[in-house]
Coordinates of C-alpha atoms and ligand atoms in Angstrom, one line a residue:
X7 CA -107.4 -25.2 26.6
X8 CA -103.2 -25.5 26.4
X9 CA -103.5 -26.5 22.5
X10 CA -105.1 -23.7 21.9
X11 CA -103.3 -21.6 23.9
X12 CA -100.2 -22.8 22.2
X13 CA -101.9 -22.2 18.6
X14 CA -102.9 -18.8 19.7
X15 CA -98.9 -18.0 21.5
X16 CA -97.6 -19.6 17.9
X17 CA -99.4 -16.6 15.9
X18 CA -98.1 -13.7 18.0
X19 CA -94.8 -15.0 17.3
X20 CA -94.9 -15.8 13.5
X21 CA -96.4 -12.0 13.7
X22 CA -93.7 -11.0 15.6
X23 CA -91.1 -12.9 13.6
X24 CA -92.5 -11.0 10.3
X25 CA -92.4 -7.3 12.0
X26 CA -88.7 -8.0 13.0
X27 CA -87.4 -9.1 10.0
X28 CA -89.5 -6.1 8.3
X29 CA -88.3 -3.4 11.1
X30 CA -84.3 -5.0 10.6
X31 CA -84.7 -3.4 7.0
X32 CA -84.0 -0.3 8.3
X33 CA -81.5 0.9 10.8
X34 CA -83.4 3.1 12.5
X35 CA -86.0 0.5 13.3
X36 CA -83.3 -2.5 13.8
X37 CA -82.9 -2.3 16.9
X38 CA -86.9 -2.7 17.2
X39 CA -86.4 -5.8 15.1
X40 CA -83.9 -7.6 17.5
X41 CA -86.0 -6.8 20.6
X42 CA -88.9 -7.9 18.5
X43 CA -87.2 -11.4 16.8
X44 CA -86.1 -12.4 20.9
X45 CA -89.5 -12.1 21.8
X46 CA -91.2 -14.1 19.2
X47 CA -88.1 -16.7 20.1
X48 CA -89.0 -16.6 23.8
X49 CA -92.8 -17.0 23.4
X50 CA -92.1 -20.0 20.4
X51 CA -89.9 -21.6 23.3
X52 CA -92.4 -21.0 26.2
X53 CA -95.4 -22.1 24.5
X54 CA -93.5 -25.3 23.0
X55 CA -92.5 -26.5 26.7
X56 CA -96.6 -26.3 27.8
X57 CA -97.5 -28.1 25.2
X58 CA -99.2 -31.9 26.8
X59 CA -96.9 -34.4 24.6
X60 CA -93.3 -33.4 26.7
X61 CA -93.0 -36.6 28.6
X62 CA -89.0 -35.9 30.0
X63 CA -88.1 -32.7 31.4
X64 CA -84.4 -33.7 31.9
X65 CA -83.0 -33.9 28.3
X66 CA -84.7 -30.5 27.8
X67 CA -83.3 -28.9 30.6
X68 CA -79.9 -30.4 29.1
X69 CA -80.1 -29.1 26.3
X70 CA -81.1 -25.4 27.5
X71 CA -77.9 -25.7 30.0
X72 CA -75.9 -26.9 26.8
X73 CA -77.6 -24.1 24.7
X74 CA -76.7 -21.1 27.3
X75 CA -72.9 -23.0 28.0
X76 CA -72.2 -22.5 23.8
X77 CA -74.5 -19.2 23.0
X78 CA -73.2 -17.0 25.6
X79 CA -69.5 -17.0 24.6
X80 CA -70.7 -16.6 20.8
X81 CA -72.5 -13.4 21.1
X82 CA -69.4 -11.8 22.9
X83 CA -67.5 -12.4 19.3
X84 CA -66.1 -9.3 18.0
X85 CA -68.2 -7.9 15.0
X86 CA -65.2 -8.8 12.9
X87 CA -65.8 -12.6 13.2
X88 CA -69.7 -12.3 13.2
X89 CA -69.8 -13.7 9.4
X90 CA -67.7 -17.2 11.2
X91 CA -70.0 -17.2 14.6
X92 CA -73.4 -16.4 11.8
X93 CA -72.2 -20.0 9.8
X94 CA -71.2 -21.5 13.2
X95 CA -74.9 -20.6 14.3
X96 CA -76.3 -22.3 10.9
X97 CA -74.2 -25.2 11.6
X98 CA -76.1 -26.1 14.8
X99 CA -79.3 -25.0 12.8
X100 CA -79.3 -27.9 10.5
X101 CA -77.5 -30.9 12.7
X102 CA -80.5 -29.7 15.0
X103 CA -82.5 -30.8 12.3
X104 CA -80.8 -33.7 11.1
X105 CA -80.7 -35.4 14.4
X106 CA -84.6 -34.4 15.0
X107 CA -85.1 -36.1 11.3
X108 CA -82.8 -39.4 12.2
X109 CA -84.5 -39.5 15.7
X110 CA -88.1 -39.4 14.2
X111 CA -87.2 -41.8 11.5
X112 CA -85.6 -44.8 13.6
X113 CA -88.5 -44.5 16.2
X114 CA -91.5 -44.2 13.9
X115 CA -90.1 -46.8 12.5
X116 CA -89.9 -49.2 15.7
X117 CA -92.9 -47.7 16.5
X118 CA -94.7 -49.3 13.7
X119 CA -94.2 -49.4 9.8
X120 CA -97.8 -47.6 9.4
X121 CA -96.1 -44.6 10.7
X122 CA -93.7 -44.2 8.0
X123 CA -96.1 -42.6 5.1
X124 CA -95.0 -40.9 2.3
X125 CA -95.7 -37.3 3.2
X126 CA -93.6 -37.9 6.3
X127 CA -91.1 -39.5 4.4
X128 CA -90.6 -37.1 2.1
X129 CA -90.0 -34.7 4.9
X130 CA -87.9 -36.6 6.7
X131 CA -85.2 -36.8 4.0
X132 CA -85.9 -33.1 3.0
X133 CA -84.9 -32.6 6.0
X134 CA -81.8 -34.4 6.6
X135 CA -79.9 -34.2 3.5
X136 CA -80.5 -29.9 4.0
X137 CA -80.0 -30.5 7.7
X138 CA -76.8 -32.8 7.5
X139 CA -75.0 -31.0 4.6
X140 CA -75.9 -27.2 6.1
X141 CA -73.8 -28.2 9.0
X142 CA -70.8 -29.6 7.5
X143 CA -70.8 -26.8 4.9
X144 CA -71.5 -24.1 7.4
X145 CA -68.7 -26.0 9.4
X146 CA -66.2 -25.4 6.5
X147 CA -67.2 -21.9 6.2
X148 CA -67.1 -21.2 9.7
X149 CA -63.5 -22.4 9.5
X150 CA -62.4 -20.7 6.0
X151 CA -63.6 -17.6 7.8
X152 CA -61.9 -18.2 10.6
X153 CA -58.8 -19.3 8.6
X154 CA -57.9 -22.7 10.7
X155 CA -55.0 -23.7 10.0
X156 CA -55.6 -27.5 8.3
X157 CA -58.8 -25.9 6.5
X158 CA -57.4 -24.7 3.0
X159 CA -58.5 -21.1 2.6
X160 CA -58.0 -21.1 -0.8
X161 CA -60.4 -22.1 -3.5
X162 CA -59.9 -25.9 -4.1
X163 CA -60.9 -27.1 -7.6
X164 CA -59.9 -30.0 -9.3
X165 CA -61.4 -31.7 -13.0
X166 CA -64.5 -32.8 -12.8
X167 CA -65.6 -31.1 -9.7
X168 CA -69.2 -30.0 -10.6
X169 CA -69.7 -33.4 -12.1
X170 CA -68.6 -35.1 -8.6
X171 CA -70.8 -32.5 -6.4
X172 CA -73.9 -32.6 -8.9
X173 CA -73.3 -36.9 -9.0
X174 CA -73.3 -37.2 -5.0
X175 CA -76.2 -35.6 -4.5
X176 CA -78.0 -36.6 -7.1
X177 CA -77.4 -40.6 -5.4
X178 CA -78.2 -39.4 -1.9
X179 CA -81.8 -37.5 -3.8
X180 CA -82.3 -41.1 -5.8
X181 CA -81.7 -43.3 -2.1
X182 CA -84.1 -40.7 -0.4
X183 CA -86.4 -41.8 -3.2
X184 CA -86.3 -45.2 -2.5
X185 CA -86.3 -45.1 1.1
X186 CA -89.6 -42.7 0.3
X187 CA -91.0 -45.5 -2.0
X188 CA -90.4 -48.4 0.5
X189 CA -89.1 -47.2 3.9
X190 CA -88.8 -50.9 4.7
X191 CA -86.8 -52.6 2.3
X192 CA -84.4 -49.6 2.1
X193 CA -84.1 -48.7 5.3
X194 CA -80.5 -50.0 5.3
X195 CA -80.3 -46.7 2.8
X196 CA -81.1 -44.2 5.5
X197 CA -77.1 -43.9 6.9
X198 CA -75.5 -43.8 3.6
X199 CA -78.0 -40.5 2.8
X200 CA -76.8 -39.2 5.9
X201 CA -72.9 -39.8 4.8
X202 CA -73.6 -38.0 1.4
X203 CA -74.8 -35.3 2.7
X204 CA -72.1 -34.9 5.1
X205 CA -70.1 -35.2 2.8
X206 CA -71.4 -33.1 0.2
X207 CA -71.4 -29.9 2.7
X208 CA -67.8 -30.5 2.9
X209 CA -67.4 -30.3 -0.9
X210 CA -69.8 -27.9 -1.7
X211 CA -67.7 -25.1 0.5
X212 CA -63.8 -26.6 -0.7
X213 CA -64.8 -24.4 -4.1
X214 CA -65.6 -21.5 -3.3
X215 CA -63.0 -18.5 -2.6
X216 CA -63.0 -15.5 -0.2
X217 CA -65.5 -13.0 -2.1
X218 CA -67.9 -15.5 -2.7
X219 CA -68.0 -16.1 1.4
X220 CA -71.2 -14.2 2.5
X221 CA -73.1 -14.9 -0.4
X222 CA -72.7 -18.8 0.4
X223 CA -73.4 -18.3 4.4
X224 CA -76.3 -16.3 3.0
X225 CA -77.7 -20.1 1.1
X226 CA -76.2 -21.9 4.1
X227 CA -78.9 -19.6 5.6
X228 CA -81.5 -20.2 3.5
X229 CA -80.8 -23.9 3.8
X230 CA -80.9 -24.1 7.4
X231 CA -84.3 -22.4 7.6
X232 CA -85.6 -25.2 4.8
X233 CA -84.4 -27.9 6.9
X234 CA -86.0 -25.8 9.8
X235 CA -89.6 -25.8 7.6
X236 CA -89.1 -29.5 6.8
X237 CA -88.8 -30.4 10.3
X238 CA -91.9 -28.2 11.2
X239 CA -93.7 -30.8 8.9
X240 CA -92.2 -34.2 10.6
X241 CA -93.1 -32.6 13.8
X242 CA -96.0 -31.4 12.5
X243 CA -95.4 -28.1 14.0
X244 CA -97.1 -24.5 12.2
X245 CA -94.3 -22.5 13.9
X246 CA -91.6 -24.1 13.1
X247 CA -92.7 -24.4 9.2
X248 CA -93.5 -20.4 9.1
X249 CA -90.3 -19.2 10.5
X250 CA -88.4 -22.0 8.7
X251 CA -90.0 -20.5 5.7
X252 CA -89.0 -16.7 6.6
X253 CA -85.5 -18.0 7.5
X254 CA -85.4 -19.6 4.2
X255 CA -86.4 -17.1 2.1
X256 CA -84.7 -14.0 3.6
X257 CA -81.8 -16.2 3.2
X258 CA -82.3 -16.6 -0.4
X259 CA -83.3 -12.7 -1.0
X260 CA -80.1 -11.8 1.0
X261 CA -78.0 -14.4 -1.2
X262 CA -79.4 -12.9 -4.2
X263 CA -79.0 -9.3 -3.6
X264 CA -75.8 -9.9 -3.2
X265 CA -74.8 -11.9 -6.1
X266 CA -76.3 -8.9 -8.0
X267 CA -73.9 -6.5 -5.7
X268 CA -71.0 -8.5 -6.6
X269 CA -72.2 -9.1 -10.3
X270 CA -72.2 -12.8 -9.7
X271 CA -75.2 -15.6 -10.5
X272 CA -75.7 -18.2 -8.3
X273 CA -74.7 -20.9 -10.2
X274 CA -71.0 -19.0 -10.6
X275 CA -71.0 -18.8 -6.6
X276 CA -71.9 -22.2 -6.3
X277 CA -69.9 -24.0 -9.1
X278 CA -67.8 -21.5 -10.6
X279 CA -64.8 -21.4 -7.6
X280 CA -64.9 -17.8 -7.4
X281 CA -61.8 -16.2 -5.6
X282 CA -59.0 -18.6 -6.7
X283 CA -55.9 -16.7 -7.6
X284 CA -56.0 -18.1 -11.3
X285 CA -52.3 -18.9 -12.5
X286 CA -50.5 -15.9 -13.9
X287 CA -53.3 -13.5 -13.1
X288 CA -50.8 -11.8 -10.8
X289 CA -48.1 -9.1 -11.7
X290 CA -45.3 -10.0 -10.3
X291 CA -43.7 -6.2 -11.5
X292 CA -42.0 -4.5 -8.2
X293 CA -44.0 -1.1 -8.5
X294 CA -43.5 1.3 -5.7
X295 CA -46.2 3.4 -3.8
X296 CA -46.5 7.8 -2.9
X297 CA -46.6 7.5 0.7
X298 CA -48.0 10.9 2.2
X299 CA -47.6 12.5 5.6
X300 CA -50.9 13.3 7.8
X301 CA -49.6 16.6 8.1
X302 CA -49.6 16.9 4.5
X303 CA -53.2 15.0 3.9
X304 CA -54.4 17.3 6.3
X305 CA -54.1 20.1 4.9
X306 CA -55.3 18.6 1.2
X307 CA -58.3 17.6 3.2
X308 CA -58.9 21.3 4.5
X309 CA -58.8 22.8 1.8
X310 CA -61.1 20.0 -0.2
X311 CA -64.7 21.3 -0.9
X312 CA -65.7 17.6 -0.8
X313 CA -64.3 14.3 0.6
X314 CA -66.2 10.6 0.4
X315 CA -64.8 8.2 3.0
X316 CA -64.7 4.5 2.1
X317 CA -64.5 2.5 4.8
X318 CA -63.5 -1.4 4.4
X319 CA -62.5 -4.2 7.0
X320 CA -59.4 -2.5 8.2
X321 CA -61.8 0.3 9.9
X322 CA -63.8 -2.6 11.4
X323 CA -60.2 -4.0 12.6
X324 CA -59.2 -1.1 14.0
X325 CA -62.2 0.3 15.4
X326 CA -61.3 3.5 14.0
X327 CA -65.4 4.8 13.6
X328 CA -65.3 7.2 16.4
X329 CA -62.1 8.7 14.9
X330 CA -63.9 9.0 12.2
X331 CA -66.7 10.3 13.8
X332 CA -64.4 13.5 15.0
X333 CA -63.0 13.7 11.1
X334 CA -66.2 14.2 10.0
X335 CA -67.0 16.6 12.1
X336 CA -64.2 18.8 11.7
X337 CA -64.2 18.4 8.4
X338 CA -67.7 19.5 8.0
X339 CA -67.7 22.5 10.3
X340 CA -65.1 24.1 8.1
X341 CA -67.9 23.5 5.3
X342 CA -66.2 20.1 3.5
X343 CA -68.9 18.4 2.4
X344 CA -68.4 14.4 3.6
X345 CA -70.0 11.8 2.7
X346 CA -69.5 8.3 3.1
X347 CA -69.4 5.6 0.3
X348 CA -70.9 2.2 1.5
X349 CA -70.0 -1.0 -0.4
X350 CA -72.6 -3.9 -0.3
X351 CA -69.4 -6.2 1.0
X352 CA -67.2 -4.0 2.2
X353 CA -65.8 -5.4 5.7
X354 CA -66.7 -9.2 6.8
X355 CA -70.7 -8.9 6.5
X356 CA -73.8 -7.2 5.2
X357 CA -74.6 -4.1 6.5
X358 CA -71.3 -4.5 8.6
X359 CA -70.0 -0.6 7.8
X360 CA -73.4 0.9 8.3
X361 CA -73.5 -0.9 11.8
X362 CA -70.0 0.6 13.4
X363 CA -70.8 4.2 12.0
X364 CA -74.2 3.9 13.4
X365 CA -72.3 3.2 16.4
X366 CA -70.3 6.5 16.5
X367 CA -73.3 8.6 15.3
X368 CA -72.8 9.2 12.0
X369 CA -75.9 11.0 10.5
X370 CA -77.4 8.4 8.2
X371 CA -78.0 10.5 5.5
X372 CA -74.2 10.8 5.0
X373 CA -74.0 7.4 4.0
X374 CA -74.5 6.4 0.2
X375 CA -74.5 3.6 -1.6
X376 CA -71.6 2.5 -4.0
X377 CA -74.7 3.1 -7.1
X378 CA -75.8 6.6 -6.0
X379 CA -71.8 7.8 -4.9
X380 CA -70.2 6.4 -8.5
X381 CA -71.5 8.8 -10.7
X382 CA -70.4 11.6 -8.6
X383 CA -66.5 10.0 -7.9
X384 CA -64.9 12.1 -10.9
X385 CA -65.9 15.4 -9.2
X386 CA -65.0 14.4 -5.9
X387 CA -61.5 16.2 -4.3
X388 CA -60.4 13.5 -1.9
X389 CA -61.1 10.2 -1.7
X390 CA -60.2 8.7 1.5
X391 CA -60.1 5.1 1.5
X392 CA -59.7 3.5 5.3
X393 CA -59.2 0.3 5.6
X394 CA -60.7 -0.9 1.9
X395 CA -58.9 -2.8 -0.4
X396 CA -60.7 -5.2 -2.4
X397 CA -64.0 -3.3 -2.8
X398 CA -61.5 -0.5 -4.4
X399 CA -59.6 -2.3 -6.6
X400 CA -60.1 -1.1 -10.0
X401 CA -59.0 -4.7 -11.6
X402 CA -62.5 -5.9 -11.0
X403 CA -63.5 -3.2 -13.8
X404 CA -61.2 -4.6 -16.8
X405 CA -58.9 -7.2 -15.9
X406 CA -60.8 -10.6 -16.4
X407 CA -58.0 -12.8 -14.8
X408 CA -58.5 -11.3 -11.5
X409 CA -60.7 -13.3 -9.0
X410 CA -62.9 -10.4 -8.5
X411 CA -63.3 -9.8 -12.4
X412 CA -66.6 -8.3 -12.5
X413 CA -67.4 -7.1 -8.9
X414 CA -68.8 -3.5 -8.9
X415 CA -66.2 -1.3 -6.6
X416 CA -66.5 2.3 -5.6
X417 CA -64.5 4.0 -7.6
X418 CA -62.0 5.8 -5.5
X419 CA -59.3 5.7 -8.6
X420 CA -61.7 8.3 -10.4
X421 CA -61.7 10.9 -7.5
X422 CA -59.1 13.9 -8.3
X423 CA -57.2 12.8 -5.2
X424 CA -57.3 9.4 -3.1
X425 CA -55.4 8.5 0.4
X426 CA -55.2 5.3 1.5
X427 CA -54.7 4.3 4.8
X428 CA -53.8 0.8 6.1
X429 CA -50.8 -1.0 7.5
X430 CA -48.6 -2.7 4.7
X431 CA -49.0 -3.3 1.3
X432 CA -50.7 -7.1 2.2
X433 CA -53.8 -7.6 0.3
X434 CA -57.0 -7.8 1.0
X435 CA -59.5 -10.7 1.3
X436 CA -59.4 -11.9 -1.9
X437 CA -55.5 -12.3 -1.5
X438 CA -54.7 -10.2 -4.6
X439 CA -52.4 -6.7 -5.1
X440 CA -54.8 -3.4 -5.1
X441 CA -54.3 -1.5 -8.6
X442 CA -55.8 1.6 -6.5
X443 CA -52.3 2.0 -4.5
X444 CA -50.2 2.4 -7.3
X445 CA -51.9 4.9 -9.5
X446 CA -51.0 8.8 -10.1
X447 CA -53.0 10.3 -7.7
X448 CA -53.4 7.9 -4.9
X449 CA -50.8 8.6 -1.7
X450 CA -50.6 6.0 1.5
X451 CA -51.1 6.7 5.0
X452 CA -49.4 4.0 6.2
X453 CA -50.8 2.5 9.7
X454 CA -53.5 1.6 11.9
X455 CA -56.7 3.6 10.8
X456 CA -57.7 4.5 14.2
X457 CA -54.3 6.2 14.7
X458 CA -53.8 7.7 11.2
X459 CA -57.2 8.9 11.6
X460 CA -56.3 10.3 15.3
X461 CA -53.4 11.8 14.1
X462 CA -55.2 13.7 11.4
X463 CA -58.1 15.0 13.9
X464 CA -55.3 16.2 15.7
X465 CA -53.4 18.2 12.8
X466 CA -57.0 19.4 11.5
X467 CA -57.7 20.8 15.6
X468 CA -54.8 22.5 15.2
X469 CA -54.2 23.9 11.6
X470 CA -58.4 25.1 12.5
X471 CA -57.6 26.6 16.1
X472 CA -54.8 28.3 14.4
X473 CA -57.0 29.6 11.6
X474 CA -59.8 31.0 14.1
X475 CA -56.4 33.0 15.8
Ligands
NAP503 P1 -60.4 -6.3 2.5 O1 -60.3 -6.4 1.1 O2 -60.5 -7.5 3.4 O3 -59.2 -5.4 3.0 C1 -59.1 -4.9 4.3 C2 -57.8 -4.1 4.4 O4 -57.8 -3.5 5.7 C3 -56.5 -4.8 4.2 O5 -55.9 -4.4 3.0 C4 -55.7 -4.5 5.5 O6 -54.4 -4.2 5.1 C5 -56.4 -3.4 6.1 N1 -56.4 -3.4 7.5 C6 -56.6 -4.4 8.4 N2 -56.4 -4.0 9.6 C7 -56.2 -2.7 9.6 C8 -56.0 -1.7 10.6 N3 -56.0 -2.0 11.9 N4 -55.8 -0.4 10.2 C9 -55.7 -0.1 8.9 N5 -56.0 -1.0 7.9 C10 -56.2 -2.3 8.3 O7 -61.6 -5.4 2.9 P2 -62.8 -4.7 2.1 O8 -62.3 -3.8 1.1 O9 -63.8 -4.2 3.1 O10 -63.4 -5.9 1.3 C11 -64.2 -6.9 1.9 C12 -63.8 -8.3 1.4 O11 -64.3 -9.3 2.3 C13 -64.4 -8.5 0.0 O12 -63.5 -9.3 -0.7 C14 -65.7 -9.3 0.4 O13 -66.1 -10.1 -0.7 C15 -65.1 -10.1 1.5 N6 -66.2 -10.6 2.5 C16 -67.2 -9.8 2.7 C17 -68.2 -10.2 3.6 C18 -69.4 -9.3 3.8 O14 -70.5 -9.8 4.0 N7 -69.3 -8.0 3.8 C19 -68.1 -11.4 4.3 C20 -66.9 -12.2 4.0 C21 -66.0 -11.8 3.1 P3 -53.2 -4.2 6.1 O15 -53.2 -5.6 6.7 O16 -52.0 -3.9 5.3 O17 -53.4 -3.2 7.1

């Protein structure tokens, strides 16, 4: 009666798994999703602990005290560092499934050699060297993102670095061979997999440089869920296999659309040590900025017929989207027609600038993606970039030293007018000057968005309460 119970509770929530990740497609269903993805979570969990074959409650209820202890202060992260908590969560993900692997593996084997076949074998080291090197490399990128101090945020390369990476893994996939072949004269081998695999999480991340971060978390992603599926095997669990698999391959869709976003292929991302500030590629020429008043970009933005807001990081920082929210509104009651141009990597994760002007109620239609608004920039009055800097930067169109040579941008240097607004002149994530400051007709708005953005609601209030006098 339980088994089948179990079998039948496993269905609803592979169901439910499917629908949530379908329904998360779309904003106005997301929310659905989430509800949706904790259920099928809760009912995986509740029908696991029914099932007869639990023979020790107390390491369980351990690890659910540990598991509440660690995940409640993670989901109160701000959304800025949800990209660092998402490879922190990964992390846990695959040492999860490498300790389940090296558990299963030492007491099969003392257990009895019979136990040790070759489809469980091959599982087992699937399933470690994913599940050992996703969490050291979604360590490493957990702490790039964070930017600890003794974790080199910059891109580290060195001669003969894809040879290394390739070579280590290729000996830790040639031991996992043997030890598949003959788990008994080479189980000595089964540490030293582990160690390479540790290891080569650690060197896989070293490479790769800031704009190249959420596409790799993305694989980390996708690599966490394989581990996941190969552990549903050595457990011989359905669940675990089917959402390993969806983890896996909405990991690997999500890696891939944005590779194609940011014009990279996955073997650049991976081996190519994108981001580095390449030697020279810098001008070191003093130029000097227009700096505008928001009395003055007030009135420009009155009297524009149409204005696209770009929002970037520095909006996410300063939680300027209810601000913006009152912008847009004045704005469009004296008939400006706003829109909002939405970069595929724009702030510190997917989706991130669609999720805080959800938040303040901006009409989804308004938003448009950096394809559909590019054609249109050239007619555009005002361009008003807040908080963006490297998915404006118009050295990723033509200047092929630059570390983001190549990444589509909006293109805010084409509209007839652009403000910028953000603190200083530092750059952005990629570490690297913004072309987009210094040109003809771009002005700065020098502060924090949310008050730049305050302080223009309040000049538009009144320039428009003096107009309706
Ligand atoms: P960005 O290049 O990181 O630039 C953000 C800008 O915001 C900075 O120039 C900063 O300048 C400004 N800023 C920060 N706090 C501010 C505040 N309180 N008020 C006003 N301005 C503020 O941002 P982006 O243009 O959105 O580009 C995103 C970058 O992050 C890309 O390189 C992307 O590849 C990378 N990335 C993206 C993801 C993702 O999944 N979306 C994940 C990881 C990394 P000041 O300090 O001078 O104010």
């Amino acid at each position: 009666m339980i088994p089948a119970v179990v079998q039948t509770a496993y269905i609803i929530s592979t169901a439910l798994f499917v629908f949530s990740l379908n329904w998360m497609k779309d904003p106005k269903t997301a929310r659905r999703g989430v509800f949706a993805g904790v259920a099928a979570m809760i009912i995986a969990i509740g029908s696991t602990l029914v099932e007869p074959g639990i023979v020790n409650w107390d390491w369980i209820a351990l690890a659910i005290v540990l598991g509440f202890a660690v995940g409640i202060p993670l989901s109160k992260v701000p959304l800025t560092a949800v990209p660092q908590r998402t490879a922190l969560s990964h992390s846990f993900g695959g040492l999860a499934a490498g300790l389940v692997g090296t558990a299963k593996f030492y007491l099969w084997f003392n257990e009895g050699p019979e136990n040790l076949t070759a489809f469980r074998m091959i599982a087992i080291v699937a399933e470690i060297i994913l599940g050992y090197l996703t969490f050291t490399g979604s360590l490493m990128a957990a702490g790039k993102l964070q930017e600890v101090k003794w974790i080199p945020q910059r891109p580290v390369t060195y001669r003969g670095q894809n040879f290394i990476n390739i070579g280590l893994l290729s000996i830790a996939v040639i031991m996992g061979i043997l030890l598949i072949l003959n788990p008994l004269q080479f189980t000595y081998l089964f540490p030293f997999i582990i160690i390479l695999a540790l290891l080569f999480g650690i060197l896989l991340i070293i490479p790769i440089g800031g704009a190249d971060m959420p596409t790799v978390i993305s694989l980390l992603n996708s690599y966490a869920g394989l581990s996941a599926v190969a552990m549903g095997f050595v457990l011989d669990n359905k669940l675990l296999v089917t959402a390993g698999a969806l983890d896996g391959s909405s990991g690997l869709i999500l890696s891939i659309i944005m590779c194609k976003a940011m014009n990279r292929s996955f073997t650049n991302v991976l081996f190519g040590a994108f981001g580095q500030v390449q030697k020279g590629a810098q001008t070191v020429e003093q130029r000097t900025v227009k700096t505008e008043t928001t009395e003055g970009a007030a009135q420009i933005l009155e009297q524009a017929s149409s204005v696209v807001i770009i929002p970037g990081y520095g909006m996410a920082v300063a939680q300027a989207q209810y601000r913006i929210r009152e912008l847009y509104d004045l704005l469009s009651k004296n008939g400006v027609d706003v829109k909002f141009a939405i970069h595929p990597v724009a702030g510190r994760m997917p989706g991130h600038m669609n999720v805080l002007l959800a938040e303040a109620n901006i009409p989804y239609e308004k938003l448009v993606e950096m394809d559909d608004i590019n054609p249109d920039m050239a007619q555009v009055d005002v361009a008003l970039v807040v908080g963006a800097n490297d998915v404006v930067n118009p050295a990723a169109r033509h200047d092929n030293s630059s570390p983001i040579y190549g990444m589509p941008i909006i293109n805010a240097d084409k509209a007839k007018m652009c403000f910028a607004i953000k603190r200083t002149m530092n750059p952005g994530f990629a570490g690297i000057e913004n072309e987009l400051y210094f040109a003809e007709h771009t002005f700065m708005l020098f502060g924090d968005a949310k008050a730049v953005i305050g302080e223009l609601v309040k000049q538009l209030s009144a320039d428009l309460i003096g107009t309706e006098k």
